[in-house]
Amino acid sequence: MQQKKVKVLVEGTRARYEKFLPQEAPLDRVELAFCGRGSNNAELLAAGGDAQILCVDAISPVDAALIAEMPNLRLIHSEGVAFNCIDLTAAKKRGIYVCNCKGCNAAAVAEQTVMLILELLRHGLTGDAAVRAGRQMEMKERLMVEGITELGECSVGMIGFGDIAKAAAARLYPFGCELFYYAPHRRDPETESEYHVAYLELEELAARCDIVSVHTAVTEQTRGMINRDFLARMKPNSLLINTARGEIVDNLALREALLEGRILGAGLDTLAPEPTPADHPLVDLPEGVRDRVVLAPHLGGITTGSFRRAHRSMWGNIAAVLDGSRPVNIVNGL
């Protein structure tokens, strides 16, 4: 008698899952159902309310109400690293594993971090615009007087020191940067030596570093942590880089700091909310201030390599659950 297939409900595009499907995926044991990203609970339940496994885009919400309506659910898997949109408590109460693809995008987001820093230091966007407008020499002459800072002259402070921050440190150290980090738990001396980093308390990191780069997850403790008090401690010529999550930054506080010249600029791959509206306080900036902010549409972690690693991780955990084994990268304390 043929064993009944396990239903896997995917909130995401079939094309993406087919493109990055690893050879070892146990397709002979599962039935795949798809629902577009941004689907509401009713649409998800209609597509696969009886599913045992739910795979979701890293920014798609999975609330307690949805979990309660899926009686067979055994695993909720983020397609990426983030899991802050999943109700971890509701899943834990039901004994449902919540897992992420830890480390899959570390190299990619680290590259994005370095790119945003260099775009700001080297006036990448404004330089491009000046050349296209026939103002090359005007801008060149101005910057020879105002000065251009080399990355190797900068001290960089990283908030959080997980996989992405470590990958960023490994890329920044060859430039000659002095590297610092803050995390709730200080790393061991061997790790600090390996990545050429020194520990600072959060307030000291804000005050000392030329560049502050955010690499922490969204939690109740980190939500809005880049606030008026934090920004007031930063140097007037400093840069804020955020490739983590927009919810970590107080949008209005950062806007005020930029408008008032209390920090020099910002490079932001992530903004809250997503999708980001055109009238967002960090998008709709006046001329002059706008030139000191580089925005990206949350591209840091969506490289081909990241997706390949993520889908290998995800399907490995699906296979583990099918086999009755414990998955890896569990984030809800089971």
mmCIF file of N, CA, C and O in Angstrom, residues 127-135:
data_model
loop_
_atom_site.group_PDB
_atom_site.id
_atom_site.type_symbol
_atom_site.label_atom_id
_atom_site.label_comp_id
_atom_site.label_asym_id
_atom_site.label_seq_id
_atom_site.Cartn_x
_atom_site.Cartn_y
_atom_site.Cartn_z
ATOM 1 N N GLY A 127 27.637 60.951 -7.632
ATOM 2 C CA GLY A 127 28.671 61.047 -8.658
ATOM 3 C C GLY A 127 28.153 60.621 -10.020
ATOM 4 O O GLY A 127 28.428 61.262 -11.053
ATOM 5 N N ASP A 128 27.389 59.545 -10.038
ATOM 6 C CA ASP A 128 26.781 59.088 -11.287
ATOM 7 C C ASP A 128 25.870 60.172 -11.863
ATOM 8 O O ASP A 128 25.913 60.476 -13.068
ATOM 9 N N ALA A 129 25.039 60.756 -10.980
ATOM 10 C CA ALA A 129 24.117 61.798 -11.431
ATOM 11 C C ALA A 129 24.869 63.023 -11.958
ATOM 12 O O ALA A 129 24.466 63.642 -12.956
ATOM 13 N N ALA A 130 25.990 63.384 -11.304
ATOM 14 C CA ALA A 130 26.760 64.556 -11.731
ATOM 15 C C ALA A 130 27.352 64.356 -13.119
ATOM 16 O O ALA A 130 27.309 65.261 -13.963
ATOM 17 N N VAL A 131 27.900 63.174 -13.369
ATOM 18 C CA VAL A 131 28.482 62.903 -14.685
ATOM 19 C C VAL A 131 27.397 62.944 -15.760
ATOM 20 O O VAL A 131 27.581 63.524 -16.838
ATOM 21 N N ARG A 132 26.248 62.342 -15.489
ATOM 22 C CA ARG A 132 25.158 62.323 -16.469
ATOM 23 C C ARG A 132 24.612 63.715 -16.752
ATOM 24 O O ARG A 132 24.085 63.972 -17.839
ATOM 25 N N ALA A 133 24.738 64.605 -15.758
ATOM 26 C CA ALA A 133 24.238 65.977 -15.925
ATOM 27 C C ALA A 133 25.310 66.922 -16.446
ATOM 28 O O ALA A 133 25.066 68.132 -16.545
ATOM 29 N N GLY A 134 26.500 66.406 -16.775
ATOM 30 C CA GLY A 134 27.569 67.259 -17.280
ATOM 31 C C GLY A 134 28.255 68.082 -16.210
ATOM 32 O O GLY A 134 28.869 69.112 -16.503
ATOM 33 N N ARG A 135 28.184 67.636 -14.940
ATOM 34 C CA ARG A 135 28.778 68.385 -13.832
ATOM 35 C C ARG A 135 29.945 67.638 -13.199
ATOM 36 O O ARG A 135 30.224 67.776 -12.010
#
